[in-house]
mmCIF file of C-alpha atoms in Angstrom:
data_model
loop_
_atom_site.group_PDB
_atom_site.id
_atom_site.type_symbol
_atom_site.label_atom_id
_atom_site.label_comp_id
_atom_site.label_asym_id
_atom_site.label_seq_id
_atom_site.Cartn_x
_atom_site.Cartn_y
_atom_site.Cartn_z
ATOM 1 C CA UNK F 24 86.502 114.379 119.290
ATOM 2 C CA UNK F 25 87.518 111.486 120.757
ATOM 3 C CA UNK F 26 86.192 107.582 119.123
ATOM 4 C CA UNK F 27 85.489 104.592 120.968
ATOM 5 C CA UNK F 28 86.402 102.271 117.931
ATOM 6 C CA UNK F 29 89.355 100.541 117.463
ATOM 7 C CA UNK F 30 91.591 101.723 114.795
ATOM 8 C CA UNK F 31 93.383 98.731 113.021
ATOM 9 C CA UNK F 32 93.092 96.719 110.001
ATOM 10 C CA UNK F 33 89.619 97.424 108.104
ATOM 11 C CA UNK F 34 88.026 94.162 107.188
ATOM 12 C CA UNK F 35 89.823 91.941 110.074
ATOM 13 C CA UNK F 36 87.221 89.664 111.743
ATOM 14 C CA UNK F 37 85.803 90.828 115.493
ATOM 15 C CA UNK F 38 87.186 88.252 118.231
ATOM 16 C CA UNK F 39 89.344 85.693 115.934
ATOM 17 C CA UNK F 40 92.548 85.183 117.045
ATOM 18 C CA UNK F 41 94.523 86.399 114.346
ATOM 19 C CA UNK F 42 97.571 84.758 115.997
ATOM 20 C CA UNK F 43 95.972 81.397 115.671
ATOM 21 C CA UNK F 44 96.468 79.011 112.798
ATOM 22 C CA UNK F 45 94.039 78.457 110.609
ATOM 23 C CA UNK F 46 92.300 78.616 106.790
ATOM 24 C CA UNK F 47 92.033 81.774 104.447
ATOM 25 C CA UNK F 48 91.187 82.907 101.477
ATOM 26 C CA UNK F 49 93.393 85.329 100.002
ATOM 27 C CA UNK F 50 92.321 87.643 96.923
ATOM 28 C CA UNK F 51 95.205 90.008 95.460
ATOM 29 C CA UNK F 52 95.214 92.462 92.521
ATOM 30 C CA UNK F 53 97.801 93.488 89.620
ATOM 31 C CA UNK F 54 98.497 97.498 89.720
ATOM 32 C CA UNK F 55 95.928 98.911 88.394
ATOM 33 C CA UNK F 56 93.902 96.109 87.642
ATOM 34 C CA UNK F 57 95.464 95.318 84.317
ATOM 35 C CA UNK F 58 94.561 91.868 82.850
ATOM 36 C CA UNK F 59 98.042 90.812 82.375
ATOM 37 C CA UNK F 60 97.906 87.310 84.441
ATOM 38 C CA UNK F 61 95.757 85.271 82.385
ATOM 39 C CA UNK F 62 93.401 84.905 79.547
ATOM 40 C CA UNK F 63 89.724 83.289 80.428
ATOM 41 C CA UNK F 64 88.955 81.230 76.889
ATOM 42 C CA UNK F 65 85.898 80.156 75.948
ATOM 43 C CA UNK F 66 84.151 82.069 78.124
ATOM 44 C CA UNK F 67 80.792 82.165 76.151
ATOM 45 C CA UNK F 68 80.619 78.365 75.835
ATOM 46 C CA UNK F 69 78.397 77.363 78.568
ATOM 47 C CA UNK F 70 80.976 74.466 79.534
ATOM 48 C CA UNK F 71 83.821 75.136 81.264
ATOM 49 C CA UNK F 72 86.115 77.915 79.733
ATOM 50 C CA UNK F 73 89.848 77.720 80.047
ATOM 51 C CA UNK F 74 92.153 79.919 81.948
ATOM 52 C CA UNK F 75 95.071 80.666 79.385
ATOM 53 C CA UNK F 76 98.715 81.939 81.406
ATOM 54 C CA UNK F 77 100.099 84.225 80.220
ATOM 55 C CA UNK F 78 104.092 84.446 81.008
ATOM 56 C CA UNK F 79 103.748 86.497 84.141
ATOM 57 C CA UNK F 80 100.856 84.066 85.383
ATOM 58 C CA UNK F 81 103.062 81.644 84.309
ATOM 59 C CA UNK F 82 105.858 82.703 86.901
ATOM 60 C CA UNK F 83 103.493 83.074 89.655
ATOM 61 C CA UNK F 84 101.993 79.433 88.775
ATOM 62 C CA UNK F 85 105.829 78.536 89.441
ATOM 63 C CA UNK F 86 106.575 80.204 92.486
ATOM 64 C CA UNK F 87 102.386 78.913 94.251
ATOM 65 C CA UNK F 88 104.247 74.991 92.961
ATOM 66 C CA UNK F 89 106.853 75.364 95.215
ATOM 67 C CA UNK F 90 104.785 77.259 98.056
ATOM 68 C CA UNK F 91 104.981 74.481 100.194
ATOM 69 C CA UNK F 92 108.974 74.230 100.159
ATOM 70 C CA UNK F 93 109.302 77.650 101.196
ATOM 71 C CA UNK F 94 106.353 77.457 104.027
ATOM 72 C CA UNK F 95 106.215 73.820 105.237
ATOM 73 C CA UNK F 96 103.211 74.869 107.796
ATOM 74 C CA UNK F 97 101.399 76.452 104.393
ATOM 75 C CA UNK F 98 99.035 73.873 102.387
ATOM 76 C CA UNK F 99 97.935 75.606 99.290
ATOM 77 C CA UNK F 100 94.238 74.077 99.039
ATOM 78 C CA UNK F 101 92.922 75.958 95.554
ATOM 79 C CA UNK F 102 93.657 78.982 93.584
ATOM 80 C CA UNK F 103 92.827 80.247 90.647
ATOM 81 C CA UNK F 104 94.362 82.620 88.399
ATOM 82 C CA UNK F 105 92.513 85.050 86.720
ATOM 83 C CA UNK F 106 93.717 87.728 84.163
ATOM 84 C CA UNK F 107 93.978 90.792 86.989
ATOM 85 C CA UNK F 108 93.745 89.111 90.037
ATOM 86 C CA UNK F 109 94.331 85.878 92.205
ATOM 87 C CA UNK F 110 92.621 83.614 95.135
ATOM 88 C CA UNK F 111 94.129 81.679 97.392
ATOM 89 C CA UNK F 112 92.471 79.428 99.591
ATOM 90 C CA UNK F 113 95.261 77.709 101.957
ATOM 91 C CA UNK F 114 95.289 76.446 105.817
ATOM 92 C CA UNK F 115 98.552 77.727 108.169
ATOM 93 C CA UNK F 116 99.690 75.049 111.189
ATOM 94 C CA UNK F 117 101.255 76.383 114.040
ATOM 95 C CA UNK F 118 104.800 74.920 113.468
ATOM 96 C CA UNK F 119 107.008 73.898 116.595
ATOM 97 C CA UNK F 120 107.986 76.965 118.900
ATOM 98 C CA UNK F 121 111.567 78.212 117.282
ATOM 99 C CA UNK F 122 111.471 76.241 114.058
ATOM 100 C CA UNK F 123 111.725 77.773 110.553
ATOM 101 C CA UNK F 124 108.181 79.624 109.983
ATOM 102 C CA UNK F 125 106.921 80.100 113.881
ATOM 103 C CA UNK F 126 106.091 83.087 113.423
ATOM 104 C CA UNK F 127 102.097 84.003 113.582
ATOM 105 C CA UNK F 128 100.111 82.800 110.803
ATOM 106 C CA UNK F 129 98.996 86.458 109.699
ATOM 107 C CA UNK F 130 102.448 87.635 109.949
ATOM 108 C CA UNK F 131 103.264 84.791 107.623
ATOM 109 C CA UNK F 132 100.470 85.449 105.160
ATOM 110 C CA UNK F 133 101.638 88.243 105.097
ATOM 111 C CA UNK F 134 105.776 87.502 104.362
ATOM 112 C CA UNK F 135 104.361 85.014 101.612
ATOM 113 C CA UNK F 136 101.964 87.210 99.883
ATOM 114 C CA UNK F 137 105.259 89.848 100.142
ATOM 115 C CA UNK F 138 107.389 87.268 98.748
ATOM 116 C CA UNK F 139 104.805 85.849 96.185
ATOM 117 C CA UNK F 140 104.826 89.368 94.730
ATOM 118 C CA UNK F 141 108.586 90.062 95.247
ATOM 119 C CA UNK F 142 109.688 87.338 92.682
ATOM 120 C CA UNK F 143 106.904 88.005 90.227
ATOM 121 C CA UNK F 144 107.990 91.343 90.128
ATOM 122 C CA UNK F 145 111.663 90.789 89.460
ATOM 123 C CA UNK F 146 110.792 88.182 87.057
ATOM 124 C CA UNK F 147 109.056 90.320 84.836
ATOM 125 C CA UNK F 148 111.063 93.509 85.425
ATOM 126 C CA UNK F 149 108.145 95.725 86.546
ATOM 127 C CA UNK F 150 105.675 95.869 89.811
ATOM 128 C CA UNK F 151 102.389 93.879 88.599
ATOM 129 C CA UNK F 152 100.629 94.137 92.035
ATOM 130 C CA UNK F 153 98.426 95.949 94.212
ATOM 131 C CA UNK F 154 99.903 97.241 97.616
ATOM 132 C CA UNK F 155 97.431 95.326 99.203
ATOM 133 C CA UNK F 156 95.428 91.927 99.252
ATOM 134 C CA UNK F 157 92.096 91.078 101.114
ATOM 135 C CA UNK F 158 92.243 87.975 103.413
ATOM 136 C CA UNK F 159 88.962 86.445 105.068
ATOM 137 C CA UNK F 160 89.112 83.819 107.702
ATOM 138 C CA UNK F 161 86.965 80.659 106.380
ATOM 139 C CA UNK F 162 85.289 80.138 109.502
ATOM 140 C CA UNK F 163 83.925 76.429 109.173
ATOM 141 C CA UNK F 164 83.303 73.403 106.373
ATOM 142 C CA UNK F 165 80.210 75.274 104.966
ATOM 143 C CA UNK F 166 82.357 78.431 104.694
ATOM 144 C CA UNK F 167 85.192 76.535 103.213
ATOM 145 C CA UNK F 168 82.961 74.532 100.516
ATOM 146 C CA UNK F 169 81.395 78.018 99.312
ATOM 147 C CA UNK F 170 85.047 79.491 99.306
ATOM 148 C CA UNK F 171 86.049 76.602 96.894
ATOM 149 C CA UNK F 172 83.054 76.849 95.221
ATOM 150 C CA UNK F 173 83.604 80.447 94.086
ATOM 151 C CA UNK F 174 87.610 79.704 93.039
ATOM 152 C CA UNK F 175 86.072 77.119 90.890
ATOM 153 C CA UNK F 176 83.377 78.704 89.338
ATOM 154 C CA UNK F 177 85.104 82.034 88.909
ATOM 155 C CA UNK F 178 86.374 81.622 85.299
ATOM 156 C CA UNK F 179 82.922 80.901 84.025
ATOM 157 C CA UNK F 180 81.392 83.989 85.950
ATOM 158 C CA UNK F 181 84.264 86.115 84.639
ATOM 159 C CA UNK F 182 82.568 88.909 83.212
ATOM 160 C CA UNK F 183 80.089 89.417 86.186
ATOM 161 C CA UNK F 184 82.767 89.403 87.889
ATOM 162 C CA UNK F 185 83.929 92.801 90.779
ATOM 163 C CA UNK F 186 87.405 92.758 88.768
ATOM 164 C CA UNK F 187 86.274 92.494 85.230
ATOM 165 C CA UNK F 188 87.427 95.201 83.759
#
């Protein structure tokens, strides 16, 4: 039986051009969800707990620093990093045709997010990540505010959390 759908990426937004630049917010995982990234302290205080590194968060704090040296069309806007997985909220410019980067911007999220996961993995000696990482395409200002919202908030909410394990 033949289907009329398209097969391609689950999850990729109908009619955006995903060769376009533009902002996302990118959420990976470690393997197997394992909290090894970070420690959330002082969670139950009602104020504003803490997110603790831990030395592999540490190294991935180190290589998202020097993001922009590496990808000079990538601004890293927010992130946070929680103990099993990670958001990202950055903007891609189209770079000059033929300079260092031109690729297209989901190409390059994906290279980075490769990369991002290459060195944290031969830093610590071991593969911390998921295969995969979920991107969404913030799609205006109210979109973006809501996005930063959640990457700020997402310590405190830690244990209602879809990752909490």
């Amino acid at each position: 039986m033949k289907s009329d759908t398209k097969k391609g990426r689950p999850g990729r937004l109908p009619h955006w051009d995903y060769g376009s630049a533009g902002c996302y917010f990118l959420t990976f995982c470690t393997r197997e969800r394992r909290c090894i990234l970070s420690q959330i302290v002082g969670r139950d205080d009602p104020g504003a707990p803490s997110v603790v590194l831990t030395a592999y968060g540490r190294s991935l704090h180190s290589f998202l620093n020097t993001l922009s040296v590496a990808y000079p069309n990538v601004t890293l806007h927010h992130f946070v990093i929680m103990p099993n997985h990670v958001h990202l909220l950055l903007s891609i410019d189209t770079p000059e045709p033929g300079a260092p980067g031109s690729s297209r911007p989901t190409q390059q999220v994906s290279r980075m997010i490769a990369a991002l996961k290459r060195f944290t993995n031969q830093n610590a000696g071991t593969n911390l990540w998921q295969s995969t990482f979920h991107d969404h395409v913030i799609r205006n200002e109210a979109d973006y505010l809501r996005v930063w919202d959640y990457i700020d908030t997402n310590p405190l909410k830690w244990r209602e959390d879809c990752y909490y394990v």
